[in-house]
Coordinates of C-alpha atoms in Angstrom, one line a residue:
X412 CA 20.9 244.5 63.7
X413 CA 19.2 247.5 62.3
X414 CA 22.3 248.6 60.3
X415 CA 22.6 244.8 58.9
X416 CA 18.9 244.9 57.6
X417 CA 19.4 248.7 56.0
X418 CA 23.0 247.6 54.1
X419 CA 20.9 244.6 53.0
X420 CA 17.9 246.4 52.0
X421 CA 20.5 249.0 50.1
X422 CA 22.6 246.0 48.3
X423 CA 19.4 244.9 47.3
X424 CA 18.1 248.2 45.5
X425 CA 21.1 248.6 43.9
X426 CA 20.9 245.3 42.6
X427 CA 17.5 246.0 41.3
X428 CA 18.6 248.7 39.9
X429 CA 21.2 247.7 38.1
X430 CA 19.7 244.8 36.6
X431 CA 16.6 247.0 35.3
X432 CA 19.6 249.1 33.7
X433 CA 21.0 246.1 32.1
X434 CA 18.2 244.6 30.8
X435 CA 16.7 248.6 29.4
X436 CA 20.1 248.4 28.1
X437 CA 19.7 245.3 26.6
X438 CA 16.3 245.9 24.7
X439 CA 16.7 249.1 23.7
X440 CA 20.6 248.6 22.4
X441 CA 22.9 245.5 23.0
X442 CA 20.4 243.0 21.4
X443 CA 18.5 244.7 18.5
X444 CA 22.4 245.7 17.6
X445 CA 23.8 242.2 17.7
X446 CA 20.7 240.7 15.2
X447 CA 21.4 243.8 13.1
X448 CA 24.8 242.0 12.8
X449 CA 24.1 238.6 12.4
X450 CA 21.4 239.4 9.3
X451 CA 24.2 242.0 7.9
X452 CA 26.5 239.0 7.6
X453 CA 24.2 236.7 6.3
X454 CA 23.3 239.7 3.3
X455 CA 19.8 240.9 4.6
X456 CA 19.7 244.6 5.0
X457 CA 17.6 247.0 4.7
X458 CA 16.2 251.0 5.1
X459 CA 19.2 252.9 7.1
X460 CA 16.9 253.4 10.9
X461 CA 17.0 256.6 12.4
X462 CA 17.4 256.7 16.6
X463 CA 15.0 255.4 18.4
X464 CA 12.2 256.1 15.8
X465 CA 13.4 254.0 13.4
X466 CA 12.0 253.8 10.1
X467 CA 8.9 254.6 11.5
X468 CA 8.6 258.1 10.2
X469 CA 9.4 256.8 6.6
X470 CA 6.5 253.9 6.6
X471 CA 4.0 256.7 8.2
X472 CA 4.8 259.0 4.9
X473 CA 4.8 256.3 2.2
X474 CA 1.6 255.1 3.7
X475 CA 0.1 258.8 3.6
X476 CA 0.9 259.4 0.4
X477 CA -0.3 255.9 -0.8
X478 CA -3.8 256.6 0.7
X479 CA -3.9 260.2 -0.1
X480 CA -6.3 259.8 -3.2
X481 CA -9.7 258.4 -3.0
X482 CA -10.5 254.8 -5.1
X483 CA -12.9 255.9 -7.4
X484 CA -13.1 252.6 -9.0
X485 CA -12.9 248.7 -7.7
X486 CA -9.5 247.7 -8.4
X487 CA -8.1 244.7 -6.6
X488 CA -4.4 246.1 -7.0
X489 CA -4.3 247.2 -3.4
X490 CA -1.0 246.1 -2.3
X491 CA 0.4 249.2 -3.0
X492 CA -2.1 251.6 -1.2
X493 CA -2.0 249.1 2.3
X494 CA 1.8 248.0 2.3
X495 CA 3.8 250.9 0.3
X496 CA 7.0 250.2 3.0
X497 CA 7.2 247.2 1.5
X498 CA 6.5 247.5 -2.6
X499 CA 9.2 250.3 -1.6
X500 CA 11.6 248.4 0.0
X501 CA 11.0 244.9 -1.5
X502 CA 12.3 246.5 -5.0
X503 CA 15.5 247.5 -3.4
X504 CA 16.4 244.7 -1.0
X505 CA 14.8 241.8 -2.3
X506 CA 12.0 239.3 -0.3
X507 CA 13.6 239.2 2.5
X508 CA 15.0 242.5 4.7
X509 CA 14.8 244.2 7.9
X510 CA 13.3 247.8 9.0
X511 CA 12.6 249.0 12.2
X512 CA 9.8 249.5 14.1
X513 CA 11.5 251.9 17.1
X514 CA 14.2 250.1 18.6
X515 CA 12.9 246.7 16.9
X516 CA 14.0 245.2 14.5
X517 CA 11.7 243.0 11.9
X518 CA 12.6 241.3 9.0
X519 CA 10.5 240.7 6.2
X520 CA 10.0 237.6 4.7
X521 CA 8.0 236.5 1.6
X522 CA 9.7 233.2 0.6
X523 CA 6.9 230.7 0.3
X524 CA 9.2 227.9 1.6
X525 CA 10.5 229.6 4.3
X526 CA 7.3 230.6 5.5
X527 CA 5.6 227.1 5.4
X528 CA 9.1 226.1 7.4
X529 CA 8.3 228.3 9.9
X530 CA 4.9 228.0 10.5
X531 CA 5.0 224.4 10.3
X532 CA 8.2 223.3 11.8
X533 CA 9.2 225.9 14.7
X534 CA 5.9 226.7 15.6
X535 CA 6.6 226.0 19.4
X536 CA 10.3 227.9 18.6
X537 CA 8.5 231.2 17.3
X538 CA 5.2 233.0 18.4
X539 CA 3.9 236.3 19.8
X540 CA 6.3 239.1 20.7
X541 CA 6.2 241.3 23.9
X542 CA 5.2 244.1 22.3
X543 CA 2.4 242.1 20.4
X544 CA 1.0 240.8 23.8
X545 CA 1.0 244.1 25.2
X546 CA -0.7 245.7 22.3
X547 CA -3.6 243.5 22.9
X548 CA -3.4 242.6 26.1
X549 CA -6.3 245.1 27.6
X550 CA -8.9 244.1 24.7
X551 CA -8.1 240.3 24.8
X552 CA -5.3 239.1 27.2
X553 CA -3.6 236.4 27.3
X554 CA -6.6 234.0 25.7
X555 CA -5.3 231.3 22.4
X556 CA -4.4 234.0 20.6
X557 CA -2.1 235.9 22.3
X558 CA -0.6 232.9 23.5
X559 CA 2.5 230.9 23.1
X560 CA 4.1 227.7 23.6
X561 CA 2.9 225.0 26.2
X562 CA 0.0 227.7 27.3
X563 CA -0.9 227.9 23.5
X564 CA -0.7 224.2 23.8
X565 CA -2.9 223.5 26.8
X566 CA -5.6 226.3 25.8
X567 CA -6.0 225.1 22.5
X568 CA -6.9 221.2 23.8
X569 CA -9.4 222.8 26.1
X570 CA -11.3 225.3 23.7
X571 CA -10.9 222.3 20.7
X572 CA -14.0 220.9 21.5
X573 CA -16.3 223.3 21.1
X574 CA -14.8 223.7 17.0
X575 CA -15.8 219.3 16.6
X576 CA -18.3 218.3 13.7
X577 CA -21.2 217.8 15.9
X578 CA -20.8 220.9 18.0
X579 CA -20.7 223.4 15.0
X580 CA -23.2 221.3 14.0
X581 CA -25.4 222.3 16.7
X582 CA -24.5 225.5 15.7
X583 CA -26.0 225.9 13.0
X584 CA -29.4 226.6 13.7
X585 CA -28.4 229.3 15.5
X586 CA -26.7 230.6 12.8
X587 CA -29.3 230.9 9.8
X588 CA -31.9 232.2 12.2
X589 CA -29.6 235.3 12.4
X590 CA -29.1 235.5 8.9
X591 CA -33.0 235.1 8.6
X592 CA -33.0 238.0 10.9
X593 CA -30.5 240.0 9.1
X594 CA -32.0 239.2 6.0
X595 CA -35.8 240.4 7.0
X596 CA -33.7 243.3 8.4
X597 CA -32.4 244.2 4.7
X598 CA -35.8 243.5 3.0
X599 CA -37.9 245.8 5.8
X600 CA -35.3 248.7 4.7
X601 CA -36.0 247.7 0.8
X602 CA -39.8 247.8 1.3
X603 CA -39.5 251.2 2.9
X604 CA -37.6 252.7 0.3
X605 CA -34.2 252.9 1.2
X606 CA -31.7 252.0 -1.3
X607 CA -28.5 252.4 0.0
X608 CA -26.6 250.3 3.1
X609 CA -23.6 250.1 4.7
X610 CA -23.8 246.8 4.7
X611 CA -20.1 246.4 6.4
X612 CA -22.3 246.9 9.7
X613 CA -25.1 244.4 8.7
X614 CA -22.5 242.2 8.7
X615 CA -20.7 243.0 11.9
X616 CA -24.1 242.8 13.9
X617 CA -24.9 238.9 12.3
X618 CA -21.8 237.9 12.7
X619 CA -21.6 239.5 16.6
X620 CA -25.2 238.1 17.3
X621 CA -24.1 234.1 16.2
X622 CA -20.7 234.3 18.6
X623 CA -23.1 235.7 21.2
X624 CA -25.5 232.7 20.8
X625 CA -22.8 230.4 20.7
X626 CA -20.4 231.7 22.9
X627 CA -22.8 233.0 25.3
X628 CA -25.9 231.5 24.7
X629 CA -27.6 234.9 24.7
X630 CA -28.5 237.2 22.0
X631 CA -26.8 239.8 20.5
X632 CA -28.6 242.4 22.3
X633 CA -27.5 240.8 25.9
X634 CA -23.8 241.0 24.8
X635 CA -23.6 244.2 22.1
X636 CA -22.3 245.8 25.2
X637 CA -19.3 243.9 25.3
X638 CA -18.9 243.6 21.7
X639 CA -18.8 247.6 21.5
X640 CA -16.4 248.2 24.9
X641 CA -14.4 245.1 23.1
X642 CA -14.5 247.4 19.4
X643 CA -13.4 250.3 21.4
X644 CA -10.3 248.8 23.5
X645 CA -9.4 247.2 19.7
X646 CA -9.2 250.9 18.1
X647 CA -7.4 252.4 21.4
X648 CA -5.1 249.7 21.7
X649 CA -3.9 249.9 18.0
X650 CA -3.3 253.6 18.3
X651 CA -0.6 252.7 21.0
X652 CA 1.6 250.7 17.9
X653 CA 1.7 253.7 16.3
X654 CA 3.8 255.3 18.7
X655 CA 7.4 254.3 20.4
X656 CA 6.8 252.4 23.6
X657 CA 8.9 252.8 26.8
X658 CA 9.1 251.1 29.8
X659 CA 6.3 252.0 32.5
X660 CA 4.5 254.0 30.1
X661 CA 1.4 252.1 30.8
X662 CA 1.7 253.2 34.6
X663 CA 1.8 256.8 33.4
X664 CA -1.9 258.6 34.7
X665 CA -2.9 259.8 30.9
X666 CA -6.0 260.2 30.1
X667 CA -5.4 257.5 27.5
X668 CA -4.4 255.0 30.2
X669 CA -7.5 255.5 32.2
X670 CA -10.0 255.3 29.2
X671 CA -7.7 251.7 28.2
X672 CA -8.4 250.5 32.2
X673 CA -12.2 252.0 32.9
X674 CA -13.2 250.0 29.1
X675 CA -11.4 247.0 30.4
X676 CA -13.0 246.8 33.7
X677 CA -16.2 247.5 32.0
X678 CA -15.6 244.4 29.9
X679 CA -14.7 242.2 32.9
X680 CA -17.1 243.3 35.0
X681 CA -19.8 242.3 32.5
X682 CA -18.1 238.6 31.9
X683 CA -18.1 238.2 35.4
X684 CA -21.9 238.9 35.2
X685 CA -22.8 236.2 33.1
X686 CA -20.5 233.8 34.7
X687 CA -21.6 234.0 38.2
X688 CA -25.1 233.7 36.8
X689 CA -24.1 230.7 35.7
X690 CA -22.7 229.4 38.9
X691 CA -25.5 230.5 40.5
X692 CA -27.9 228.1 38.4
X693 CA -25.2 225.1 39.0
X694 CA -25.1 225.9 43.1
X695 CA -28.9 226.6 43.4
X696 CA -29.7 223.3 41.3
X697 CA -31.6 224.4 38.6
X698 CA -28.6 223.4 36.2
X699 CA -26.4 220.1 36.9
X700 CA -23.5 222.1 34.3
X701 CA -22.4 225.5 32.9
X702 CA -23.5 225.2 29.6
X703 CA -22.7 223.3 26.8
X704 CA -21.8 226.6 25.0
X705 CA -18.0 227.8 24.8
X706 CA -18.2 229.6 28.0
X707 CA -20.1 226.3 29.6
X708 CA -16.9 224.3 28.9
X709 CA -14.2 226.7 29.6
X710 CA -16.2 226.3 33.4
X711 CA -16.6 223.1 33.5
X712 CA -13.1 222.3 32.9
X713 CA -11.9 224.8 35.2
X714 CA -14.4 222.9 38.2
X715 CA -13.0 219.4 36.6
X716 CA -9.7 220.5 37.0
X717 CA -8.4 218.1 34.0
X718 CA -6.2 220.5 32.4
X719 CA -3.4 219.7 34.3
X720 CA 0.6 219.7 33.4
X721 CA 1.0 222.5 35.3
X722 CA -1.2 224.4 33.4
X723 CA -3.9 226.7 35.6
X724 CA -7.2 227.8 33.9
X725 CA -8.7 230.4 36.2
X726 CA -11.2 233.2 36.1
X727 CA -9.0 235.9 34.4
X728 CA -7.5 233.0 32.0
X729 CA -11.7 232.2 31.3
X730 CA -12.5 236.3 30.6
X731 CA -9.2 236.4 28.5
X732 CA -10.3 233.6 25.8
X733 CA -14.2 234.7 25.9
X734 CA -12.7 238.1 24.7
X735 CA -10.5 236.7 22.5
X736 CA -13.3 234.3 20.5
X737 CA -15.9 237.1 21.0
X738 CA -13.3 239.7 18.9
X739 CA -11.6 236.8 16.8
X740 CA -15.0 235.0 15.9
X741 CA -16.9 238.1 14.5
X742 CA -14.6 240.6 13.3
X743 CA -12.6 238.3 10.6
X744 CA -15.7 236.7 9.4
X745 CA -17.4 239.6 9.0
X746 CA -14.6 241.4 6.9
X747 CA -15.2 237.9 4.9
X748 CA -18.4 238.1 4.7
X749 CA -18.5 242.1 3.5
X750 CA -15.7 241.8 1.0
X751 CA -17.5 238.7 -0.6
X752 CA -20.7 240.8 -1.1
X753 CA -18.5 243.2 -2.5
X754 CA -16.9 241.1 -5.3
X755 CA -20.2 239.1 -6.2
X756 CA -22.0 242.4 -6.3
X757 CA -19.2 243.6 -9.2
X758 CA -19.3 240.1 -10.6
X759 CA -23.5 239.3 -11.4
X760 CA -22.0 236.3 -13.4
X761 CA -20.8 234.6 -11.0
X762 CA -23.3 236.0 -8.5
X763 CA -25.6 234.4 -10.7
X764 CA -23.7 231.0 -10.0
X765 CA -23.9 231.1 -7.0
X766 CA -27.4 231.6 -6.8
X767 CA -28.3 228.6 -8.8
X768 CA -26.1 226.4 -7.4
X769 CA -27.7 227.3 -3.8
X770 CA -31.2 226.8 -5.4
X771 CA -29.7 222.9 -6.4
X772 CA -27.8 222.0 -3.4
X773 CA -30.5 223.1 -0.7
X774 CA -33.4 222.5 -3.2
X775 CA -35.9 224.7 -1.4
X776 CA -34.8 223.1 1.9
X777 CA -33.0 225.3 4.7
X778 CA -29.6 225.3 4.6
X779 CA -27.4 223.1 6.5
X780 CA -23.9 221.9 7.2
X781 CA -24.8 218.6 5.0
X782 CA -25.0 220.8 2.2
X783 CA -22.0 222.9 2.3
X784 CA -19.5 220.3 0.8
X785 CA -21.8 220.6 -1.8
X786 CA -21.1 224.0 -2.7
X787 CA -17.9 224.0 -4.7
X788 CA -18.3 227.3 -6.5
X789 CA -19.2 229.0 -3.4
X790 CA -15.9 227.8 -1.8
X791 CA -13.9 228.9 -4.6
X792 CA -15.4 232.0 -4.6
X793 CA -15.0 232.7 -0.4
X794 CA -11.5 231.0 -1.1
X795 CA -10.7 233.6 -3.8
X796 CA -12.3 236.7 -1.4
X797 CA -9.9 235.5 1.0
X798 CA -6.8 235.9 -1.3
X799 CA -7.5 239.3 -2.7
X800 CA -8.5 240.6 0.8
X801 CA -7.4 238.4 3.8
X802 CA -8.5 239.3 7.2
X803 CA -5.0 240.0 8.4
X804 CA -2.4 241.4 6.2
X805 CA 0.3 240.7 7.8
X806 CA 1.2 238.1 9.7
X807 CA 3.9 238.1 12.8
X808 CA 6.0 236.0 14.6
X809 CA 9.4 236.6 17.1
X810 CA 12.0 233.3 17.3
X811 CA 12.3 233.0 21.0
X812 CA 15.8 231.2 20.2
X813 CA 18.2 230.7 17.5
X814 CA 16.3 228.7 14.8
X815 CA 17.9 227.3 11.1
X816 CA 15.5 228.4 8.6
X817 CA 16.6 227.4 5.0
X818 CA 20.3 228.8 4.7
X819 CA 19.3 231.8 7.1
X820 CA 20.4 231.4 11.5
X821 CA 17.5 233.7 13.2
X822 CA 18.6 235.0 16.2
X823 CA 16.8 235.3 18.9
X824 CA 14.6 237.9 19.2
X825 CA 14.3 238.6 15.7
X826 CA 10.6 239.0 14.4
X827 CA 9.7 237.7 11.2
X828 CA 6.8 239.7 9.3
X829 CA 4.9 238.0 6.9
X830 CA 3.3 240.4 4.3
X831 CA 0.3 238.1 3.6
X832 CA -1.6 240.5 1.5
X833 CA 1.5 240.9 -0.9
X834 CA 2.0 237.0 -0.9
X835 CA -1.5 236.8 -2.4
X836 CA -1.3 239.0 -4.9
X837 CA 2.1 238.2 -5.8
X838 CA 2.1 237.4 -9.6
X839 CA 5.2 235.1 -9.1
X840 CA 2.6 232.8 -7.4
X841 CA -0.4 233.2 -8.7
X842 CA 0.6 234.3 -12.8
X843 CA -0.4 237.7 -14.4
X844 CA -3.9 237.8 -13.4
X845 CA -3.3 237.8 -9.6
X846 CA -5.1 241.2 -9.2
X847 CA -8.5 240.0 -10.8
X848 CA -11.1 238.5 -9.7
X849 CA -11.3 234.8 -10.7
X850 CA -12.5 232.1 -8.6
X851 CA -12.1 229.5 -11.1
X852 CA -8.0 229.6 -10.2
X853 CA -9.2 227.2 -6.6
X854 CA -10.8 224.7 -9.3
X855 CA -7.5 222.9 -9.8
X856 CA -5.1 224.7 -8.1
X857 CA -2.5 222.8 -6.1
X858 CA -1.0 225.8 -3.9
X859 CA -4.2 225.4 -1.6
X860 CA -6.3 228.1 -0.2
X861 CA -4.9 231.7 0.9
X862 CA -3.6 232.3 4.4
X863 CA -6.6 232.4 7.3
X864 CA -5.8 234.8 10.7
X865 CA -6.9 236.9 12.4
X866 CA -6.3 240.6 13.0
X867 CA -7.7 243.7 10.3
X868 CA -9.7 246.3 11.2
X869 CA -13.1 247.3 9.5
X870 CA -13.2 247.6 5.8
X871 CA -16.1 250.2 4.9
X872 CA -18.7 249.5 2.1
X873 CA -21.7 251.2 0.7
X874 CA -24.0 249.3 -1.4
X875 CA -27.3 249.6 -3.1
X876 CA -29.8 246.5 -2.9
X877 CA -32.1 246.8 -6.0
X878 CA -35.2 244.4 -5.8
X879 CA -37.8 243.0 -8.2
X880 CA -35.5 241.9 -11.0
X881 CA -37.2 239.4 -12.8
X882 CA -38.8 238.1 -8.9
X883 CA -35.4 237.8 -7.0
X884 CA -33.1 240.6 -5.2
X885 CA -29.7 241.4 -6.8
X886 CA -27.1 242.9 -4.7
X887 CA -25.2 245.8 -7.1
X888 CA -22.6 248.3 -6.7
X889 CA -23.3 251.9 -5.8
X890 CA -20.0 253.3 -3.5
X891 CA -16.8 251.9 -3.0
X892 CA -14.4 253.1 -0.3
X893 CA -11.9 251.2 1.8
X894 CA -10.2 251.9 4.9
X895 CA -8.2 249.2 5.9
X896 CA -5.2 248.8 8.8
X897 CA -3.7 246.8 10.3
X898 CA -2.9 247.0 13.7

């Protein structure tokens, strides 16, 4: 009997073994070889790859050499300094090639049509790769954005509530006191005598305190704690990318590893705070629900249990899309925000649009949500801050089977890259001018706006505020540097 249960023990192991050898085999070789093929007959090629790294060492030197000189001026013609792989390999291949990252292989696709066929079409047929959910997995897990298919579609029901009319309606009030704050903030500094800001970090604090508020219900000093652990596991997790990944290598005991884990438990351990203080009100009676705040509903439909469709929202699930809406709901808008006081602080004309149309639409009042359809020029001019410098700028997705798209087959297993940033400052698309700044293009433009997404890191600005001109407080250029990656 004993020699029975060891022989089957010992088929089993080899089995195991065998089948993590096929399928290492399979990653790293047999599949990224046969896509290489199927794109090579359909006339997409692309930068020879070196083993195992490659063309990894070649985009790390074209982007060192594109960011190797300071910007001494604003000049919006950035596409070059943030995505030199592809100005470099776009000229000699066309809008659509591969490269790869490692063993990967990623083709590059900037054909509009093809673009808004995939997005649109085979959105349930394409998503987030492996190696995309394991990037981010430590800083924001498996939440809405990381997710794909049915759980994309079951997560995004539950959390769509809290984005309906009247609840960011309710918002709203939570929202301009922070900017009030922010604002007294910036005037305290004036009155004192500074003159210069980073104003990148103003932004990043308001924008941190409102998804506190309304994610949390607490203020941004209750959760800066998570939002720094949360801007920590971000930076740590998007060195990783940078580097070849191979299997178990997040079991290894680096020091790396264990900083990734302690952050992460750090981060949990503080959600777990504020929702068993919320359970605690429910159980003791002092509350008859969680909340009607983002974290509220993700309990209360967890206790209803309505998600059904075989679909389970649980604790982890719950900690996984507060990180992703904490990360998601500050950092994007706060790049919006910093690069739009940027281009209106280079631009007084329009600044000076602005202003006035503010002063007419909200008339003295305090500003509302029935006044922002109001504010045309304002929209064009977020609309056109969002085309020169989108918060993501580039845009991924893997086909998870074989999908038609215009006269190309994707295999599965290819990933398509979208270079967003190039796409909106692609002249083809948007004429001669596309590299200046000119709102007035959204007016009448049929193309609609830019791309929104998430996923940038910080850009860095130092401004000046200078005060008292003519009884109102003008926001001008001093310093301009930018630091901007993707990750």
């Amino acid at each position: 009997m004993a020699m029975v249960v060891l022989a089957t023990l010992l088929v089993v192991f080899i089995s195991l073994l065998f089948r993590v050898a096929y399928d290492t085999i399979s990653c790293y070789w047999l599949t990224p070889r046969r896509i290489k093929k199927v794109m090579e007959k359909q006339g997409v090629r692309g930068p020879k790859p070196r083993p195992l790294t490659g063309n990894i060492m070649e985009m790390t030197s074209l982007v060192s050499k594109s960011t190797a000189k300071d910007m001494n001026h604003i000049d919006h013609d950035i596409v070059g300094r943030l995505l030199p792989h592809y100005v470099t390999w776009s000229q000699q291949y066309g809008k659509r090639f591969i490269f790869w990252n490692g063993i990967e292989p990623r083709m590059c696709l900037s054909e509009t049509e093809l673009i808004k066929e995939l997005l649109s079409k085979y959105s349930m047929k394409a998503g987030k790769s492996w190696l995309q959910q394991q990037g981010s997995k430590h800083f924001i897990g498996r939440g809405l954005l990381m997710a794909n298919g049915d759980d994309w579609h079951h997560q995004r029901h539950i959390v769509a509530p809290a984005f309906m009319g009247d609840r960011l309606k309710s918002y709203a009030g939570h929202m301009v006191e922070c900017t009030d704050q922010m604002l007294q903030s910036l005037q305290n500094a004036v009155e004192s005598g500074q003159t210069e800001f980073e104003i990148g970090e103003y932004m990043t604090k308001l924008t941190a305190d409102i998804i506190s508020r309304t994610e949390f219900d607490s203020s941004y000093e209750k959760g800066k704690q998570i939002f720094h652990l949360l801007t920590g596991l971000q930076h740590l997790c998007s060195q990783a990318s940078r580097h070849l990944c191979f299997p178990g290598s997040r079991f290894f005991p680096s020091e790396y590893n264990r900083e990734i884990k302690s952050k992460k438990m750090e981060v949990e351990r503080l959600l777990m705070e504020i929702i068993q203080s919320r359970k605690d009100c429910v159980e003791i009676g002092r509350s008859s629900s969680y909340g009607n705040d983002l974290l509220g509903m993700l309990l209360n439909e967890m206790q209803n249990k309505r998600s059904g469709n075989g679909f389970s929202l649980n604790l982890q699930l719950i900690m996984d899309e507060c990180k992703t809406f904490f990360f998601a709901g500050h950092e994007t808008t706060a790049l919006l925000l910093t690069w739009t006081v940027m281009l209106l602080a280079s631009n007084p004309s329009w600044q000076e649009k602005i202003r006035e149309e503010v002063k007419q639409v909200c008339n003295g009042e305090t500003p509302c949500v029935d006044h922002l359809p109001k504010l045309t020029l304002l929209n064009m001019v977020i609309n056109e801050s969002l085309r020169l410098y989108p918060p993501a700028t580039v845009l991924p997705r893997m086909a998870f089977e074989d999908i038609k798209l215009g006269d190309l087959l994707i295999p599965k297993g290819l990933s398509i890259w979208i270079p967003v940033l190039a796409i909106h400052h692609s002249e083809e698309l948007w004429g001669k001018d596309a590299n200046e700044f000119k709102p007035e293009r959204f007016a009448t433009r049929t193309p609609g706006p830019p791309f929104h997404s998430f996923c940038s890191r910080p850009a860095k600005l130092c401004w000046a505020v200078v005060c008292d001109n003519g009884g109102k407080t003008d926001i001008s250029h001093v310093d301009f540097q930018v630091q901007l990656q993707h990750f």
